[in-house]
Amino acid sequence: MAGEDPGGGSSALGQLIADGHGGALRADLQRFYGLDLADVWRGTLTPRRAWQLTEHLPPDSALAALLAGGPEHRGWTVQAHLLAQLLNAVRYADANNVRVSGGRLKREPVPVNVPQVKADKHERPRLDLSNHPLAKPIAPRG
């Protein structure tokens, strides 16, 4: 997400909303920062600030879950993924120890079901606001 919007954040926020992530973004801004996304339209929150805060949302945010593939990813931080993999490794190692020792398993080990990040198979069209009646060119930095 970082570095996608060279301007003030308006197009990046618009793209997230156009992609159907507005609800998650609004919930996260409220939950983590006590801000209302509607304040962008009220003029009390700049799009740049909203975008910068969005870029630094924690991994357990609703927006991060949606971008990873859906609500089933909620709460799956890097640590949670590592713990699930560790638990799976221990379960299979225990089962192998039983087999090597000549024992029989009552049942095969059941792995922890970890949600997989969904690959974006096709590029979504970018939000183009250049023809909007209120669109203004971005002034060159310098």
mmCIF file with all atom_site columns, C-alpha atoms in Angstrom:
data_model
loop_
_atom_site.group_PDB
_atom_site.id
_atom_site.type_symbol
_atom_site.label_atom_id
_atom_site.label_alt_id
_atom_site.label_comp_id
_atom_site.label_asym_id
_atom_site.label_entity_id
_atom_site.label_seq_id
_atom_site.pdbx_PDB_ins_code
_atom_site.Cartn_x
_atom_site.Cartn_y
_atom_site.Cartn_z
_atom_site.occupancy
_atom_site.B_iso_or_equiv
_atom_site.pdbx_formal_charge
_atom_site.auth_seq_id
_atom_site.auth_comp_id
_atom_site.auth_asym_id
_atom_site.auth_atom_id
_atom_site.pdbx_PDB_model_num
ATOM 1   C CA . MET A 1 1   ? 0.000   0.000   0.000   1.00 0.00 ? 1   MET A CA 1
ATOM 2   C CA . ALA A 1 2   ? 2.868   2.363   0.685   1.00 0.00 ? 2   ALA A CA 1
ATOM 3   C CA . GLY A 1 3   ? 3.992   4.633   -2.096  1.00 0.00 ? 3   GLY A CA 1
ATOM 4   C CA . GLU A 1 4   ? 0.967   4.107   -4.360  1.00 0.00 ? 4   GLU A CA 1
ATOM 5   C CA . ASP A 1 5   ? -0.366  7.652   -4.149  1.00 0.00 ? 5   ASP A CA 1
ATOM 6   C CA . PRO A 1 6   ? 2.042   10.467  -4.979  1.00 0.00 ? 6   PRO A CA 1
ATOM 7   C CA . GLY A 1 7   ? -0.619  13.075  -4.195  1.00 0.00 ? 7   GLY A CA 1
ATOM 8   C CA . GLY A 1 8   ? -2.580  13.762  -1.098  1.00 0.00 ? 8   GLY A CA 1
ATOM 9   C CA . GLY A 1 9   ? -4.134  10.336  -0.579  1.00 0.00 ? 9   GLY A CA 1
ATOM 10  C CA . SER A 1 10  ? -7.474  11.015  -2.249  1.00 0.00 ? 10  SER A CA 1
ATOM 11  C CA . SER A 1 11  ? -7.080  8.554   -5.113  1.00 0.00 ? 11  SER A CA 1
ATOM 12  C CA . ALA A 1 12  ? -5.735  5.801   -2.863  1.00 0.00 ? 12  ALA A CA 1
ATOM 13  C CA . LEU A 1 13  ? -8.640  6.192   -0.442  1.00 0.00 ? 13  LEU A CA 1
ATOM 14  C CA . GLY A 1 14  ? -11.039 6.314   -3.369  1.00 0.00 ? 14  GLY A CA 1
ATOM 15  C CA . GLN A 1 15  ? -9.545  3.103   -4.775  1.00 0.00 ? 15  GLN A CA 1
ATOM 16  C CA . LEU A 1 16  ? -9.974  1.282   -1.450  1.00 0.00 ? 16  LEU A CA 1
ATOM 17  C CA . ILE A 1 17  ? -13.580 2.422   -1.234  1.00 0.00 ? 17  ILE A CA 1
ATOM 18  C CA . ALA A 1 18  ? -14.252 1.553   -4.897  1.00 0.00 ? 18  ALA A CA 1
ATOM 19  C CA . ASP A 1 19  ? -12.822 -1.928  -4.254  1.00 0.00 ? 19  ASP A CA 1
ATOM 20  C CA . GLY A 1 20  ? -15.429 -2.440  -1.514  1.00 0.00 ? 20  GLY A CA 1
ATOM 21  C CA . HIS A 1 21  ? -13.182 -1.855  1.506   1.00 0.00 ? 21  HIS A CA 1
ATOM 22  C CA . GLY A 1 22  ? -14.807 1.359   2.752   1.00 0.00 ? 22  GLY A CA 1
ATOM 23  C CA . GLY A 1 23  ? -16.633 -0.308  5.624   1.00 0.00 ? 23  GLY A CA 1
ATOM 24  C CA . ALA A 1 24  ? -13.504 -2.000  6.945   1.00 0.00 ? 24  ALA A CA 1
ATOM 25  C CA . LEU A 1 25  ? -11.524 1.212   6.548   1.00 0.00 ? 25  LEU A CA 1
ATOM 26  C CA . ARG A 1 26  ? -14.141 3.199   8.433   1.00 0.00 ? 26  ARG A CA 1
ATOM 27  C CA . ALA A 1 27  ? -14.290 0.614   11.223  1.00 0.00 ? 27  ALA A CA 1
ATOM 28  C CA . ASP A 1 28  ? -10.494 0.551   11.567  1.00 0.00 ? 28  ASP A CA 1
ATOM 29  C CA . LEU A 1 29  ? -10.104 4.326   11.623  1.00 0.00 ? 29  LEU A CA 1
ATOM 30  C CA . GLN A 1 30  ? -12.728 4.432   14.372  1.00 0.00 ? 30  GLN A CA 1
ATOM 31  C CA . ARG A 1 31  ? -11.325 1.469   16.321  1.00 0.00 ? 31  ARG A CA 1
ATOM 32  C CA . PHE A 1 32  ? -7.643  2.338   16.241  1.00 0.00 ? 32  PHE A CA 1
ATOM 33  C CA . TYR A 1 33  ? -7.608  6.142   15.961  1.00 0.00 ? 33  TYR A CA 1
ATOM 34  C CA . GLY A 1 34  ? -11.037 7.331   17.105  1.00 0.00 ? 34  GLY A CA 1
ATOM 35  C CA . LEU A 1 35  ? -11.600 8.996   13.721  1.00 0.00 ? 35  LEU A CA 1
ATOM 36  C CA . ASP A 1 36  ? -14.561 8.904   11.380  1.00 0.00 ? 36  ASP A CA 1
ATOM 37  C CA . LEU A 1 37  ? -13.837 8.334   7.684   1.00 0.00 ? 37  LEU A CA 1
ATOM 38  C CA . ALA A 1 38  ? -16.726 10.683  6.901   1.00 0.00 ? 38  ALA A CA 1
ATOM 39  C CA . ASP A 1 39  ? -14.581 13.484  8.352   1.00 0.00 ? 39  ASP A CA 1
ATOM 40  C CA . VAL A 1 40  ? -12.682 13.448  5.041   1.00 0.00 ? 40  VAL A CA 1
ATOM 41  C CA . TRP A 1 41  ? -15.833 14.744  3.353   1.00 0.00 ? 41  TRP A CA 1
ATOM 42  C CA . ARG A 1 42  ? -16.611 17.078  6.229   1.00 0.00 ? 42  ARG A CA 1
ATOM 43  C CA . GLY A 1 43  ? -13.191 18.666  5.804   1.00 0.00 ? 43  GLY A CA 1
ATOM 44  C CA . THR A 1 44  ? -11.911 17.897  9.314   1.00 0.00 ? 44  THR A CA 1
ATOM 45  C CA . LEU A 1 45  ? -9.657  14.994  8.233   1.00 0.00 ? 45  LEU A CA 1
ATOM 46  C CA . THR A 1 46  ? -7.347  15.351  5.258   1.00 0.00 ? 46  THR A CA 1
ATOM 47  C CA . PRO A 1 47  ? -7.175  12.500  2.758   1.00 0.00 ? 47  PRO A CA 1
ATOM 48  C CA . ARG A 1 48  ? -3.377  12.454  3.190   1.00 0.00 ? 48  ARG A CA 1
ATOM 49  C CA . ARG A 1 49  ? -3.661  11.903  6.962   1.00 0.00 ? 49  ARG A CA 1
ATOM 50  C CA . ALA A 1 50  ? -6.352  9.249   6.531   1.00 0.00 ? 50  ALA A CA 1
ATOM 51  C CA . TRP A 1 51  ? -4.188  7.436   3.960   1.00 0.00 ? 51  TRP A CA 1
ATOM 52  C CA . GLN A 1 52  ? -1.064  7.628   6.137   1.00 0.00 ? 52  GLN A CA 1
ATOM 53  C CA . LEU A 1 53  ? -2.969  6.208   9.106   1.00 0.00 ? 53  LEU A CA 1
ATOM 54  C CA . THR A 1 54  ? -4.394  3.491   6.851   1.00 0.00 ? 54  THR A CA 1
ATOM 55  C CA . GLU A 1 55  ? -0.897  2.483   5.734   1.00 0.00 ? 55  GLU A CA 1
ATOM 56  C CA . HIS A 1 56  ? 0.058   1.847   9.358   1.00 0.00 ? 56  HIS A CA 1
ATOM 57  C CA . LEU A 1 57  ? -2.946  -0.132  10.549  1.00 0.00 ? 57  LEU A CA 1
ATOM 58  C CA . PRO A 1 58  ? -1.969  -3.194  12.593  1.00 0.00 ? 58  PRO A CA 1
ATOM 59  C CA . PRO A 1 59  ? -2.044  -6.678  11.048  1.00 0.00 ? 59  PRO A CA 1
ATOM 60  C CA . ASP A 1 60  ? -5.207  -7.624  12.948  1.00 0.00 ? 60  ASP A CA 1
ATOM 61  C CA . SER A 1 61  ? -7.240  -4.802  11.390  1.00 0.00 ? 61  SER A CA 1
ATOM 62  C CA . ALA A 1 62  ? -10.396 -5.444  9.388   1.00 0.00 ? 62  ALA A CA 1
ATOM 63  C CA . LEU A 1 63  ? -8.813  -3.870  6.304   1.00 0.00 ? 63  LEU A CA 1
ATOM 64  C CA . ALA A 1 64  ? -5.766  -6.144  6.514   1.00 0.00 ? 64  ALA A CA 1
ATOM 65  C CA . ALA A 1 65  ? -8.093  -9.162  6.759   1.00 0.00 ? 65  ALA A CA 1
ATOM 66  C CA . LEU A 1 66  ? -10.068 -8.101  3.689   1.00 0.00 ? 66  LEU A CA 1
ATOM 67  C CA . LEU A 1 67  ? -6.936  -7.399  1.673   1.00 0.00 ? 67  LEU A CA 1
ATOM 68  C CA . ALA A 1 68  ? -5.593  -10.838 2.617   1.00 0.00 ? 68  ALA A CA 1
ATOM 69  C CA . GLY A 1 69  ? -8.721  -12.519 1.318   1.00 0.00 ? 69  GLY A CA 1
ATOM 70  C CA . GLY A 1 70  ? -11.692 -12.034 3.616   1.00 0.00 ? 70  GLY A CA 1
ATOM 71  C CA . PRO A 1 71  ? -12.988 -11.892 7.172   1.00 0.00 ? 71  PRO A CA 1
ATOM 72  C CA . GLU A 1 72  ? -11.629 -15.376 7.937   1.00 0.00 ? 72  GLU A CA 1
ATOM 73  C CA . HIS A 1 73  ? -8.186  -13.723 8.103   1.00 0.00 ? 73  HIS A CA 1
ATOM 74  C CA . ARG A 1 74  ? -9.210  -11.496 11.016  1.00 0.00 ? 74  ARG A CA 1
ATOM 75  C CA . GLY A 1 75  ? -6.816  -12.002 13.901  1.00 0.00 ? 75  GLY A CA 1
ATOM 76  C CA . TRP A 1 76  ? -4.306  -14.032 11.894  1.00 0.00 ? 76  TRP A CA 1
ATOM 77  C CA . THR A 1 77  ? -1.116  -12.134 12.610  1.00 0.00 ? 77  THR A CA 1
ATOM 78  C CA . VAL A 1 78  ? 2.343   -13.386 11.684  1.00 0.00 ? 78  VAL A CA 1
ATOM 79  C CA . GLN A 1 79  ? 2.672   -14.745 15.217  1.00 0.00 ? 79  GLN A CA 1
ATOM 80  C CA . ALA A 1 80  ? -0.618  -16.645 14.953  1.00 0.00 ? 80  ALA A CA 1
ATOM 81  C CA . HIS A 1 81  ? 0.485   -18.205 11.643  1.00 0.00 ? 81  HIS A CA 1
ATOM 82  C CA . LEU A 1 82  ? 3.820   -19.228 13.176  1.00 0.00 ? 82  LEU A CA 1
ATOM 83  C CA . LEU A 1 83  ? 2.128   -20.751 16.227  1.00 0.00 ? 83  LEU A CA 1
ATOM 84  C CA . ALA A 1 84  ? -0.261  -22.725 14.021  1.00 0.00 ? 84  ALA A CA 1
ATOM 85  C CA . GLN A 1 85  ? 2.643   -24.065 11.951  1.00 0.00 ? 85  GLN A CA 1
ATOM 86  C CA . LEU A 1 86  ? 4.532   -24.968 15.125  1.00 0.00 ? 86  LEU A CA 1
ATOM 87  C CA . LEU A 1 87  ? 1.512   -26.800 16.501  1.00 0.00 ? 87  LEU A CA 1
ATOM 88  C CA . ASN A 1 88  ? 1.119   -28.693 13.222  1.00 0.00 ? 88  ASN A CA 1
ATOM 89  C CA . ALA A 1 89  ? 4.799   -29.650 13.263  1.00 0.00 ? 89  ALA A CA 1
ATOM 90  C CA . VAL A 1 90  ? 4.530   -30.960 16.841  1.00 0.00 ? 90  VAL A CA 1
ATOM 91  C CA . ARG A 1 91  ? 1.411   -32.992 16.009  1.00 0.00 ? 91  ARG A CA 1
ATOM 92  C CA . TYR A 1 92  ? 3.077   -34.656 13.010  1.00 0.00 ? 92  TYR A CA 1
ATOM 93  C CA . ALA A 1 93  ? 6.343   -35.209 14.904  1.00 0.00 ? 93  ALA A CA 1
ATOM 94  C CA . ASP A 1 94  ? 4.431   -36.933 17.719  1.00 0.00 ? 94  ASP A CA 1
ATOM 95  C CA . ALA A 1 95  ? 2.630   -39.134 15.197  1.00 0.00 ? 95  ALA A CA 1
ATOM 96  C CA . ASN A 1 96  ? 5.954   -40.065 13.571  1.00 0.00 ? 96  ASN A CA 1
ATOM 97  C CA . ASN A 1 97  ? 7.488   -40.894 16.958  1.00 0.00 ? 97  ASN A CA 1
ATOM 98  C CA . VAL A 1 98  ? 4.598   -43.253 17.674  1.00 0.00 ? 98  VAL A CA 1
ATOM 99  C CA . ARG A 1 99  ? 5.074   -44.962 14.288  1.00 0.00 ? 99  ARG A CA 1
ATOM 100 C CA . VAL A 1 100 ? 8.860   -45.265 14.676  1.00 0.00 ? 100 VAL A CA 1
ATOM 101 C CA . SER A 1 101 ? 8.390   -46.804 18.108  1.00 0.00 ? 101 SER A CA 1
ATOM 102 C CA . GLY A 1 102 ? 6.168   -49.483 16.606  1.00 0.00 ? 102 GLY A CA 1
ATOM 103 C CA . GLY A 1 103 ? 2.958   -48.055 17.966  1.00 0.00 ? 103 GLY A CA 1
ATOM 104 C CA . ARG A 1 104 ? -0.287  -47.480 16.172  1.00 0.00 ? 104 ARG A CA 1
ATOM 105 C CA . LEU A 1 105 ? -2.124  -44.201 15.955  1.00 0.00 ? 105 LEU A CA 1
ATOM 106 C CA . LYS A 1 106 ? -5.746  -44.043 17.021  1.00 0.00 ? 106 LYS A CA 1
ATOM 107 C CA . ARG A 1 107 ? -6.198  -41.394 14.339  1.00 0.00 ? 107 ARG A CA 1
ATOM 108 C CA . GLU A 1 108 ? -4.067  -39.296 12.034  1.00 0.00 ? 108 GLU A CA 1
ATOM 109 C CA . PRO A 1 109 ? -3.079  -35.851 13.318  1.00 0.00 ? 109 PRO A CA 1
ATOM 110 C CA . VAL A 1 110 ? -5.440  -33.067 12.310  1.00 0.00 ? 110 VAL A CA 1
ATOM 111 C CA . PRO A 1 111 ? -3.641  -29.875 11.254  1.00 0.00 ? 111 PRO A CA 1
ATOM 112 C CA . VAL A 1 112 ? -4.741  -26.428 12.369  1.00 0.00 ? 112 VAL A CA 1
ATOM 113 C CA . ASN A 1 113 ? -6.701  -24.881 9.524   1.00 0.00 ? 113 ASN A CA 1
ATOM 114 C CA . VAL A 1 114 ? -4.856  -21.698 8.523   1.00 0.00 ? 114 VAL A CA 1
ATOM 115 C CA . PRO A 1 115 ? -6.538  -19.321 6.064   1.00 0.00 ? 115 PRO A CA 1
ATOM 116 C CA . GLN A 1 116 ? -4.495  -18.913 2.899   1.00 0.00 ? 116 GLN A CA 1
ATOM 117 C CA . VAL A 1 117 ? -3.883  -15.525 1.349   1.00 0.00 ? 117 VAL A CA 1
ATOM 118 C CA . LYS A 1 118 ? -5.829  -15.402 -1.890  1.00 0.00 ? 118 LYS A CA 1
ATOM 119 C CA . ALA A 1 119 ? -3.793  -14.463 -4.939  1.00 0.00 ? 119 ALA A CA 1
ATOM 120 C CA . ASP A 1 120 ? -5.276  -11.707 -7.056  1.00 0.00 ? 120 ASP A CA 1
ATOM 121 C CA . LYS A 1 121 ? -5.660  -13.512 -10.376 1.00 0.00 ? 121 LYS A CA 1
ATOM 122 C CA . HIS A 1 122 ? -6.517  -10.417 -12.361 1.00 0.00 ? 122 HIS A CA 1
ATOM 123 C CA . GLU A 1 123 ? -5.646  -6.790  -11.962 1.00 0.00 ? 123 GLU A CA 1
ATOM 124 C CA . ARG A 1 124 ? -8.616  -4.658  -10.997 1.00 0.00 ? 124 ARG A CA 1
ATOM 125 C CA . PRO A 1 125 ? -9.071  -1.499  -13.039 1.00 0.00 ? 125 PRO A CA 1
ATOM 126 C CA . ARG A 1 126 ? -7.617  1.540   -11.325 1.00 0.00 ? 126 ARG A CA 1
ATOM 127 C CA . LEU A 1 127 ? -9.984  4.231   -10.177 1.00 0.00 ? 127 LEU A CA 1
ATOM 128 C CA . ASP A 1 128 ? -9.734  7.095   -12.687 1.00 0.00 ? 128 ASP A CA 1
ATOM 129 C CA . LEU A 1 129 ? -11.004 10.404  -11.364 1.00 0.00 ? 129 LEU A CA 1
ATOM 130 C CA . SER A 1 130 ? -9.244  12.550  -13.970 1.00 0.00 ? 130 SER A CA 1
ATOM 131 C CA . ASN A 1 131 ? -12.541 13.334  -15.732 1.00 0.00 ? 131 ASN A CA 1
ATOM 132 C CA . HIS A 1 132 ? -14.379 14.229  -12.541 1.00 0.00 ? 132 HIS A CA 1
ATOM 133 C CA . PRO A 1 133 ? -15.679 17.832  -12.662 1.00 0.00 ? 133 PRO A CA 1
ATOM 134 C CA . LEU A 1 134 ? -13.831 18.708  -9.443  1.00 0.00 ? 134 LEU A CA 1
ATOM 135 C CA . ALA A 1 135 ? -10.543 17.056  -10.450 1.00 0.00 ? 135 ALA A CA 1
ATOM 136 C CA . LYS A 1 136 ? -7.470  19.285  -10.318 1.00 0.00 ? 136 LYS A CA 1
ATOM 137 C CA . PRO A 1 137 ? -3.980  18.399  -11.517 1.00 0.00 ? 137 PRO A CA 1
ATOM 138 C CA . ILE A 1 138 ? -1.418  17.629  -8.838  1.00 0.00 ? 138 ILE A CA 1
ATOM 139 C CA . ALA A 1 139 ? 1.149   20.370  -8.610  1.00 0.00 ? 139 ALA A CA 1
ATOM 140 C CA . PRO A 1 140 ? 4.711   19.209  -9.246  1.00 0.00 ? 140 PRO A CA 1
ATOM 141 C CA . ARG A 1 141 ? 6.848   18.912  -6.136  1.00 0.00 ? 141 ARG A CA 1
ATOM 142 C CA . GLY A 1 142 ? 9.870   21.023  -6.062  1.00 0.00 ? 142 GLY A CA 1
#
